PDB file of C-alpha atoms in Angstrom:
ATOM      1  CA  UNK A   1     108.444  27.464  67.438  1.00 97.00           C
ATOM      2  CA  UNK A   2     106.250  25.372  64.999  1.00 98.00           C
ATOM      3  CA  UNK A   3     103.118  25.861  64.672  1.00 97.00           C
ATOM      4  CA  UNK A   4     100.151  24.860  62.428  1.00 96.00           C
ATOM      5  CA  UNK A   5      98.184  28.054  60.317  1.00 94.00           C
ATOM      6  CA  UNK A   6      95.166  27.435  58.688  1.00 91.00           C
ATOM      7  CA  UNK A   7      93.599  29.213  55.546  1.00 83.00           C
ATOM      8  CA  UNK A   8      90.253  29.586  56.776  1.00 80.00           C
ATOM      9  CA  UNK A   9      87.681  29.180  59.666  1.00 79.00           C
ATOM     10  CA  UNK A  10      86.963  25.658  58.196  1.00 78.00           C
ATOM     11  CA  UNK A  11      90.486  24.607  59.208  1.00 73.00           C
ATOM     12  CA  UNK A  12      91.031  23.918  55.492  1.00 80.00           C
ATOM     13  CA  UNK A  13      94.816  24.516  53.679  1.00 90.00           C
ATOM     14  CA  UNK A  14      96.749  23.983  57.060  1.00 94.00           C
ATOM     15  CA  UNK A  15     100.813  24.120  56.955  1.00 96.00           C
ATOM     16  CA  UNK A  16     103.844  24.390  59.255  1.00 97.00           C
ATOM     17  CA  UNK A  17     105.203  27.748  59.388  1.00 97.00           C
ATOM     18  CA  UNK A  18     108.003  28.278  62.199  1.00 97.00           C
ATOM     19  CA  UNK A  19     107.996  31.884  64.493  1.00 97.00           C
ATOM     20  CA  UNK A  20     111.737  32.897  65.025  1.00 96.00           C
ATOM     21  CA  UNK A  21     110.846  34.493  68.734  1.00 96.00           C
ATOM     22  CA  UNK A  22     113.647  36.501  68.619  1.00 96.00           C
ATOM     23  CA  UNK A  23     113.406  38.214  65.170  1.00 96.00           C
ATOM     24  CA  UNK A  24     109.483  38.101  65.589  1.00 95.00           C
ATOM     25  CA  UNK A  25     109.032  36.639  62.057  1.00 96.00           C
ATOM     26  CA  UNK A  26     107.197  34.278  60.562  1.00 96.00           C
ATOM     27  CA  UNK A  27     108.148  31.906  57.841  1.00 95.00           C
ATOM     28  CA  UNK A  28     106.328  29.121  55.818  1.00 96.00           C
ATOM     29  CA  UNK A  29     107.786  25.233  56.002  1.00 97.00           C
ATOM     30  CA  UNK A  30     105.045  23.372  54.102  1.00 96.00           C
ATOM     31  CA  UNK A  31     103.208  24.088  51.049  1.00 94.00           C
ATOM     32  CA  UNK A  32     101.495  20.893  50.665  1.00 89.00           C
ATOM     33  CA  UNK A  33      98.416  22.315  52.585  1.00 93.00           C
ATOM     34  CA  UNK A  34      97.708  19.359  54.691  1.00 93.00           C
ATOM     35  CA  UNK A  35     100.624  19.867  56.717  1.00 95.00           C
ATOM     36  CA  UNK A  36     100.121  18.819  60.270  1.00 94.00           C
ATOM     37  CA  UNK A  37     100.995  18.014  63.901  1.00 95.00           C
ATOM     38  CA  UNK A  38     105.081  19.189  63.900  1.00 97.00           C
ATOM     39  CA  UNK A  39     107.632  17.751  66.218  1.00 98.00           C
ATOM     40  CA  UNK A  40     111.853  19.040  66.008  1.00 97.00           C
ATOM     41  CA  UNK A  41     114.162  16.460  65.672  1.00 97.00           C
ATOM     42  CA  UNK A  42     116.554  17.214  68.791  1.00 96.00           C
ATOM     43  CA  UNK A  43     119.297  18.981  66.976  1.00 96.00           C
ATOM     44  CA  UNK A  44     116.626  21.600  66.015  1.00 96.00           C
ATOM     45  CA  UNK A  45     117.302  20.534  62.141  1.00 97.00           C
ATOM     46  CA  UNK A  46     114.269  19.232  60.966  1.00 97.00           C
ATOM     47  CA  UNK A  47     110.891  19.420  61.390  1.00 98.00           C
ATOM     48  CA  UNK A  48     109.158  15.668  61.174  1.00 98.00           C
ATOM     49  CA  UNK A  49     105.124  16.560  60.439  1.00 97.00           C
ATOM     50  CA  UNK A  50     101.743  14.787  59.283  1.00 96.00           C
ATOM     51  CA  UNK A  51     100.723  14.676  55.474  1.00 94.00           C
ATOM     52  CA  UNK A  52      97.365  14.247  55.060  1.00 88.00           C
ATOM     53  CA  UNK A  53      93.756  14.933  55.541  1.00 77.00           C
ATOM     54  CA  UNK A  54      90.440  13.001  56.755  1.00 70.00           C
ATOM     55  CA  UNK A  55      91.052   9.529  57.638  1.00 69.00           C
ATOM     56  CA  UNK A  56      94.581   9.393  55.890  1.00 75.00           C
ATOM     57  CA  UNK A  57      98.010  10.641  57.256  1.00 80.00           C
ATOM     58  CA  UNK A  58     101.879  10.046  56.437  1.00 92.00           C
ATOM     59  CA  UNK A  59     104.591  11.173  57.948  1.00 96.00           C
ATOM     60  CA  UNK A  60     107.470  13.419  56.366  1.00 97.00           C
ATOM     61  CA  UNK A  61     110.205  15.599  57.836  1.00 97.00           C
ATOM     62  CA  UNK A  62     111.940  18.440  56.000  1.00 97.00           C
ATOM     63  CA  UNK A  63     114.421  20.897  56.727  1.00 97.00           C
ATOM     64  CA  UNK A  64     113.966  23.660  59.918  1.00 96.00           C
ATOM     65  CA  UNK A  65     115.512  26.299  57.586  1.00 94.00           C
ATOM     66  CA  UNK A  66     113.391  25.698  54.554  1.00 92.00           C
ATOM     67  CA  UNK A  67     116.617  24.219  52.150  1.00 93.00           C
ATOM     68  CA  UNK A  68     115.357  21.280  50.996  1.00 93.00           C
ATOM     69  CA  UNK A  69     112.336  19.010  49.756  1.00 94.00           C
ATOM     70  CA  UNK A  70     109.611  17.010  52.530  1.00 95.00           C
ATOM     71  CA  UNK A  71     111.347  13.498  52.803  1.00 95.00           C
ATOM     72  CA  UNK A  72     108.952  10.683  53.381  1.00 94.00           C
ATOM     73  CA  UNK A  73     109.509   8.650  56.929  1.00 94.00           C
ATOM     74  CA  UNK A  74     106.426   6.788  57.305  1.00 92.00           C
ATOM     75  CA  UNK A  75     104.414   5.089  54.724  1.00 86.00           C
ATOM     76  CA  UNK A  76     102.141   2.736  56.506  1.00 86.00           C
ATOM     77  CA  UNK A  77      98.862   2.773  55.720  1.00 88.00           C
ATOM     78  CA  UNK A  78      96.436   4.303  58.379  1.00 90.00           C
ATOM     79  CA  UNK A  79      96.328   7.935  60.085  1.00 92.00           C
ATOM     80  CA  UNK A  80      99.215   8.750  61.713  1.00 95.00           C
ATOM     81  CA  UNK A  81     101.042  11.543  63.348  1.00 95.00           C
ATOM     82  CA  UNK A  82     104.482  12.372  64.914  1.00 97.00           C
ATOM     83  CA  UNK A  83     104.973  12.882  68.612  1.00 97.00           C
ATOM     84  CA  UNK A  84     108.274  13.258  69.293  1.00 96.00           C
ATOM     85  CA  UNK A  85     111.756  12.014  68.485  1.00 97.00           C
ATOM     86  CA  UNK A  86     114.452   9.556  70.691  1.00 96.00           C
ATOM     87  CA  UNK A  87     117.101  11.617  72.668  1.00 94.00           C
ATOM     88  CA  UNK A  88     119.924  11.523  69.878  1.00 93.00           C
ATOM     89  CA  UNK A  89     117.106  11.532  66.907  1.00 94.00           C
ATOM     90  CA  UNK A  90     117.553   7.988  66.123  1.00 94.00           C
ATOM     91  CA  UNK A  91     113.838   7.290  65.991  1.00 96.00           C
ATOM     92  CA  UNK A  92     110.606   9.151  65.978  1.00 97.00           C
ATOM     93  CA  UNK A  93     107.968   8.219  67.756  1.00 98.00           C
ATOM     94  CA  UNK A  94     104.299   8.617  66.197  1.00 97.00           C
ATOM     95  CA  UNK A  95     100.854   7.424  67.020  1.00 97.00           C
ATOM     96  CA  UNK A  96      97.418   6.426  65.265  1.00 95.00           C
ATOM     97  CA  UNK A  97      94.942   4.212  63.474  1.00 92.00           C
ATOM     98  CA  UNK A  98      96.060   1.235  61.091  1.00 87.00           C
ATOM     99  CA  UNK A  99      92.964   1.043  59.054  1.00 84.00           C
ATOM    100  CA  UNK A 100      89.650  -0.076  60.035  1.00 76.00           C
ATOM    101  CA  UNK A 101      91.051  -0.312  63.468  1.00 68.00           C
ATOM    102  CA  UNK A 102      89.806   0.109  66.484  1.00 78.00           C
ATOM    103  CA  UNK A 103      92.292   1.638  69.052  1.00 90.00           C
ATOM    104  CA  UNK A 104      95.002   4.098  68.451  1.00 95.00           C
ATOM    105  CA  UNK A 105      98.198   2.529  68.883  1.00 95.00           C
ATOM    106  CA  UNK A 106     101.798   4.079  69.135  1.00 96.00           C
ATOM    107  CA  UNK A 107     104.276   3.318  66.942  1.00 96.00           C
ATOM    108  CA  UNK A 108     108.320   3.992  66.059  1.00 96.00           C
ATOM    109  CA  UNK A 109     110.662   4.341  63.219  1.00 96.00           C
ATOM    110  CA  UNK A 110     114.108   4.913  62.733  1.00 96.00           C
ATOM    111  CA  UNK A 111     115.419   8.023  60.554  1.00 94.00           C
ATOM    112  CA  UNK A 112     118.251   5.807  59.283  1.00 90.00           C
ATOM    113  CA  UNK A 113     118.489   2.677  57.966  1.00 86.00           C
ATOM    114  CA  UNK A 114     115.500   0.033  57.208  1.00 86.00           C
ATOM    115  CA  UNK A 115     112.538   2.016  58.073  1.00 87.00           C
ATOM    116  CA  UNK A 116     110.068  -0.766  58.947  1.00 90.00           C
ATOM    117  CA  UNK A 117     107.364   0.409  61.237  1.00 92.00           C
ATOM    118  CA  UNK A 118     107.821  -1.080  64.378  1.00 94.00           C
ATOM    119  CA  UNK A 119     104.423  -1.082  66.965  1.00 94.00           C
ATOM    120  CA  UNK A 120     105.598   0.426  70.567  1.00 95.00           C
ATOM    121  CA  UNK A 121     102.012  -0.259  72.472  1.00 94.00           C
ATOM    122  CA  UNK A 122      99.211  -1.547  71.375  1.00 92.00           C
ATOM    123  CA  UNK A 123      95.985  -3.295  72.760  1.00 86.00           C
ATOM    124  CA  UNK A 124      92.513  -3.343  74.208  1.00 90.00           C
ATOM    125  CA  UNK A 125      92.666   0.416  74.769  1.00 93.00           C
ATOM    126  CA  UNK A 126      93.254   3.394  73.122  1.00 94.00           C
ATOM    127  CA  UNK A 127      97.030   4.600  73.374  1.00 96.00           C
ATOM    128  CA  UNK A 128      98.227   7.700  72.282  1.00 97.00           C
ATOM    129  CA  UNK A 129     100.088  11.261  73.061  1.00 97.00           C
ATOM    130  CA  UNK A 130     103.531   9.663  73.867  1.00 97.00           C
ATOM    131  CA  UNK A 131     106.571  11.508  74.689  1.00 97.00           C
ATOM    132  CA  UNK A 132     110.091  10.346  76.420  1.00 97.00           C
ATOM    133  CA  UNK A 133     111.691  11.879  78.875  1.00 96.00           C
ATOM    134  CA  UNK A 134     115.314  13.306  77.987  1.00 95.00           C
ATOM    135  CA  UNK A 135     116.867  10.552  78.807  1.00 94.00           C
ATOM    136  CA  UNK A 136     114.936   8.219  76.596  1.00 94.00           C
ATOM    137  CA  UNK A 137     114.310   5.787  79.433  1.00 94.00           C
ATOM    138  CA  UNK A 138     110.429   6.625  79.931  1.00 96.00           C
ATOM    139  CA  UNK A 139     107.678   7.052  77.719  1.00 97.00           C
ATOM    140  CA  UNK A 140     104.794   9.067  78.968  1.00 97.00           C
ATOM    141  CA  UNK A 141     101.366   8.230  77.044  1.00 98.00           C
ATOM    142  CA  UNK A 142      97.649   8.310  77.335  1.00 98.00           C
ATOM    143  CA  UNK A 143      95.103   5.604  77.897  1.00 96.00           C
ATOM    144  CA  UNK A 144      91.814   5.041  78.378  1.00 95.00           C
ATOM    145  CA  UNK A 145      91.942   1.685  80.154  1.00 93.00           C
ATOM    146  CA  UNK A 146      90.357   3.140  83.466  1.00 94.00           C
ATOM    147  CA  UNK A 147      87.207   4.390  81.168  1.00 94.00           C
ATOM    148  CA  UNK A 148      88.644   7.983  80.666  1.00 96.00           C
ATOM    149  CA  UNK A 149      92.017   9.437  78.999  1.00 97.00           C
ATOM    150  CA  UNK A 150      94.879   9.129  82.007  1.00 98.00           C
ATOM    151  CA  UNK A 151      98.363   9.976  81.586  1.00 98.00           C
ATOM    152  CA  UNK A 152     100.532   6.871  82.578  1.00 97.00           C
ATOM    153  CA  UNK A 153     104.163   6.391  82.576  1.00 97.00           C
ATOM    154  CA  UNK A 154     105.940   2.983  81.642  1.00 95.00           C
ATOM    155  CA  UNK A 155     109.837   2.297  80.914  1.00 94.00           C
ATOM    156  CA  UNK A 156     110.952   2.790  77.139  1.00 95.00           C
ATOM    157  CA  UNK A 157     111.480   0.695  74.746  1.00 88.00           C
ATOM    158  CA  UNK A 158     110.781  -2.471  77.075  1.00 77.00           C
ATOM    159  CA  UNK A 159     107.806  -3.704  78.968  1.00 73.00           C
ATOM    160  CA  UNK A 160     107.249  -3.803  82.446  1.00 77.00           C
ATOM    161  CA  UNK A 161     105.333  -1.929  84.795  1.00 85.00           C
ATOM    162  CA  UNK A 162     103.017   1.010  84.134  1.00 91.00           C
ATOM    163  CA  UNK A 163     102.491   4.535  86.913  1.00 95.00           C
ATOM    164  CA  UNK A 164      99.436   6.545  86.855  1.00 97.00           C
ATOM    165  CA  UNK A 165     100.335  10.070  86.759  1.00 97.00           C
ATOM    166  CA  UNK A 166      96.836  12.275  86.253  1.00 97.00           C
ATOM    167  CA  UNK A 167      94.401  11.157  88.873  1.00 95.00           C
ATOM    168  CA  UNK A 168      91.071  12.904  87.765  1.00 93.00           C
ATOM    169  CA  UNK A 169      91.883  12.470  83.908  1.00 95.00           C
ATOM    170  CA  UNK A 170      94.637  13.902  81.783  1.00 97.00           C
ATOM    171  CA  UNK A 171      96.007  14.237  78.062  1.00 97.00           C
ATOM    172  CA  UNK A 172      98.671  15.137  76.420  1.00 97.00           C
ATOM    173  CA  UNK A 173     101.585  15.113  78.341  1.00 98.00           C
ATOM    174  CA  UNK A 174     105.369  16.683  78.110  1.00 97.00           C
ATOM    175  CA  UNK A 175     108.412  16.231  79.858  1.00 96.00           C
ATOM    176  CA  UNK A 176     110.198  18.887  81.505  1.00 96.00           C
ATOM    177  CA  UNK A 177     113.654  19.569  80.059  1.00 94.00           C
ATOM    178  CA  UNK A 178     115.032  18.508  83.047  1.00 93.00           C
ATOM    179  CA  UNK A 179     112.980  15.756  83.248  1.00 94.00           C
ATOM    180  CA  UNK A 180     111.874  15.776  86.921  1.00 96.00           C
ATOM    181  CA  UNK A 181     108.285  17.113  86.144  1.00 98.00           C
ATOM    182  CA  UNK A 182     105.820  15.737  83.512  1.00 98.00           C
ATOM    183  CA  UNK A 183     103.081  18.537  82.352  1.00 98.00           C
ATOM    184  CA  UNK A 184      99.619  17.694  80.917  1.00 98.00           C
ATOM    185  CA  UNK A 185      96.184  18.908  80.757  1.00 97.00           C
ATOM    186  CA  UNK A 186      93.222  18.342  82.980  1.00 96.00           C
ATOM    187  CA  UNK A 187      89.965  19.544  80.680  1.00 94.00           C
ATOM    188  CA  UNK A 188      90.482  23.634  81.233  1.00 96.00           C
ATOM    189  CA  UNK A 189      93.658  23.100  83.361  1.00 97.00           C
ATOM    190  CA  UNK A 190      97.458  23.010  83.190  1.00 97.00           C
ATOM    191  CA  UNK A 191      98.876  20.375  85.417  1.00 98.00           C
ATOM    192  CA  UNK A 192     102.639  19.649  86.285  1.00 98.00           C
ATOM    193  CA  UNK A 193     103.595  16.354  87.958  1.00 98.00           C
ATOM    194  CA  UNK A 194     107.022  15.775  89.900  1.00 98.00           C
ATOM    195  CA  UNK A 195     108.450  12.789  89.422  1.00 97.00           C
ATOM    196  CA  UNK A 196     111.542  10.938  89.802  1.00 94.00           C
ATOM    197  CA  UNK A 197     113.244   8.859  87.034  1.00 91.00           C
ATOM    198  CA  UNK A 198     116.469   7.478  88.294  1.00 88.00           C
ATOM    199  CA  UNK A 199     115.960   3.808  90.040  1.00 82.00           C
ATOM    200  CA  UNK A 200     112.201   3.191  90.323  1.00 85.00           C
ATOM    201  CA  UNK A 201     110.159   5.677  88.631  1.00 91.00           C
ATOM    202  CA  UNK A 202     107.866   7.706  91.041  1.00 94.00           C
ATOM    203  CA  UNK A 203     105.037  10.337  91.209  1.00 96.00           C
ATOM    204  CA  UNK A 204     104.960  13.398  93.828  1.00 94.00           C
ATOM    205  CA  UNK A 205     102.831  16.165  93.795  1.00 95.00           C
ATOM    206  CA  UNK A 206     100.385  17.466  90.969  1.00 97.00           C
ATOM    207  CA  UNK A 207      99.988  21.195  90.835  1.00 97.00           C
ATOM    208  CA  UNK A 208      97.367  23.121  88.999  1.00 97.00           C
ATOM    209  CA  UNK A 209      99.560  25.651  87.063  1.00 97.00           C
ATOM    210  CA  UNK A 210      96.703  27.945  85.753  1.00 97.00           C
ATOM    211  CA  UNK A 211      93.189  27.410  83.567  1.00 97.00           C
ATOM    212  CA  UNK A 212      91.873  28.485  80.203  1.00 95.00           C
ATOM    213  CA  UNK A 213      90.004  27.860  76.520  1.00 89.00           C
ATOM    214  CA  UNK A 214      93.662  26.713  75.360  1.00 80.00           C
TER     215      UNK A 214
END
């Protein structure tokens, strides 16, 4: 697991430090101390994370197992943090402010090649928190078009049509493995939607999973 450990109460000198669960150790990644906001690329390799503090933010990845120097991935100028990568690591998705801007917007680059920004969704409203589903044919996100943060689902990397998924507000969402349930929190509460991705995508039930100061 990565996680994020601060120096102090202040949140001050934060880096990525990764917990082997089963040797129950703990072992620095960054040393930067403005390391933020980790996501694994899918062959469990690297670690792509947030450089920066206050209104700034670039995004680096670096090696899982500590062997090798922060690479730089995204330069552009603004705040901006990594989500999550494409099925196949051939892009990373990551979301944020360009500057003096308005709305957060979500945006992709590719780990290869030309490494031009490219803008996913972007708008009137705020869009943020997106992850795809294992497949890499749906992006769950989070918008505040209705007046509060909902998680909605729309097909990846094309437009079309967008699905609802929280009904009384929600935030950042996750995909199931599997990809037939979408998890995300409701204030206090841990929600998991059913859905189904092959054909038309489709909500089912919402369950409450459990509550708590998490």
């Amino acid at each position: 697991v990565a996680v994020v450990r601060w120096g102090d109460i202040n949140l001050n000198a934060q880096d990525v430090w990764i917990v082997d669960l089963g040797q129950h150790t703990r072992t620095r990644l960054t040393f930067d101390t403005t390391a933020s906001w980790p996501a694994w690329s899918p062959d469990g390799r690297r670690v792509a994370f947030k450089r920066g503090v206050g209104g700034a933010g670039s995004i680096y990845w670096v090696p899982a197992d500590g062997s090798g120097s922060p690479e730089s991935l995204v330069t552009e100028a603004g705040w901006w943090a990594p989500t999550g990568f494409e099925p196949g690591g051939r892009g990373l998705l990551y979301h944020g402010l360009r500057p003096a801007a308005g709305n957060a917007e979500i945006h992709r680059v590719a780990t290869s090649g030309s490494r031009a920004p490219q803008t996913v969704l972007s708008g009137a409203f705020r869009v943020y928190n997106p992850s795809l589903s294992p497949d890499g044919r749906w992006m769950a996100y989070v918008s505040d078009e209705s007046g509060r943060s909902e998680v909605y689902v729309r097909s990846y990397p094309g437009a079309g049509g967008r699905w609802q998924v929280s009904l009384n507000g929600g935030s950042e969402p996750v995909w199931s493995p599997a990809g037939g349930e979408i998890f995300y929190r409701d204030g206090d509460a841990m929600m998991a939607a059913t859905v189904r991705t092959q054909g038309a995508f489709e909500v089912g039930s919402r369950t409450r999973l459990f509550e708590g100061g998490f």
